Amino acid sequence: MTAAPYVGCAGWSLPREYWPRFTGEGTHLQRYASRFNAVEINSSFYRPHLAKTYARWADSAPSGFRFSVKVPKRLTHELRLQGCEAALDEFLGQCLQLGEKLGCLLVQLPPSLHYEPLVASAFFTALRRRFTGHVVLEPRHGSWLAAEEMLRHLQVGRVAADPPLIASGDTPAGWQGVRYWRLHGTPRIYHSAYGPERVQAYARLVSASMEDGVPTWCIFDNTASGLATSDALCLLDLYPQHFHT
């Protein structure tokens, strides 16, 4: 028997038209978690959250629910992976309050950040000394295609992104102990819906990954027009054996 995929959206905001498909009680997160078993926290990229805030989120989610937390831009875009140890300590001191519900850390890099082996290895080694859970990387410069050996060694998966900004960027790579699809929306990024036919295509990829016994995530980031909820629900409907309304 394969494990259920982690399916959800970037954030737990629910468009009003989909409210009837969720429980009508509780906080926004509790209502969201009545259907989805995962969420990607993007707000952590822009600003820190108190440790007690993460703890509250963990307490309000069901036992099988998992959070993916985006690493702050302070580390990726400002420090550019260099001299990050103090900032890593601060961030992990906050988000580790999710406890066992912290399912993954997401490291998204700016398009201008080239792969420098010594810098990258030092950063991910520092992260791995502090965190043993799943880590995935979304690079957006083609030079990171040369990082495969480093990613496998340090057990970092490479995100399958849509639209891909690097060659083969739509396929999970790096360490294969976790696979993470991050669907931003095409043709209009953050806005376009995927719709049933394209969701079905991703469902086949997710299903194959699950059959391999690999922890698998599928996060819809096409949230700007509220369409991520519809696409994610469509994916859930393809796995009735795993998800119950």
Phi, psi and omega in degrees: 000131181271155177286157176290146173286155173269112186237133178182201185235169173276095185098158185250022174288133182245121175301143186305324185293345179259359181306321181299342181272003180235162176301146184270002185241160174094185179287172176303316180295317180297322178292315177303314184287354175288344178239314184268151180252009180203157174211150174255121177273109178267335184299334178295340177292325187265329185206152178286153171245145179298149176304321181291336175291313176301318180298321179293319177299316180299318182294333185269356181257150179297165187298326183272000183282144180228143177254136165256133185240127181279128181295140185300146177296342174306320181279317190272322188255330181265304177282341178054046175072007183248138179061043190262000192298317179295318179293324175297315180301317181296312181297312182293328175299334177274300192285340177294349175292350172290343179062223183292347179275358171281102187269336186192149168250134180251123178250108178253127185259153175288152180300337182276354186271109178283158174282116172243110189307316183292319179294312182297314181297319179296319181294308184289332173294317177298319178295316182292333176293338185254340188215124184256359180281191183289138177227134175232151183240133171244089177280154180228024171231134187300339181297339181289351173298339179277002186266006188303314182297317178298317181296318179295317182298320183263009175056058176238121176280152174256128184299143166266110187253146171230122000284146179285139178256355175228160179303135181060018182287355178265008181238134177300137182217196185068213178295134185262021176275355174207144176231138191219109173269132181233106192255104186275344183104129174219147007281338182263107186300138181073350184244316190294140173281153174273318179079163189303320185293315180287325176299320178301321179296318177291327178299323179294321178294316179297318181297318179296321178295318178298320180295336174284354181078020182263131173305126191230132179244145171222107185246126177267119182252012178273062190266348190297328177251015176075017186267349179299322182300314180298315181294319180294320176296322178299318178295319178300320183296341178277352180234058181300336180288342182255331187236132184239134177276000000 
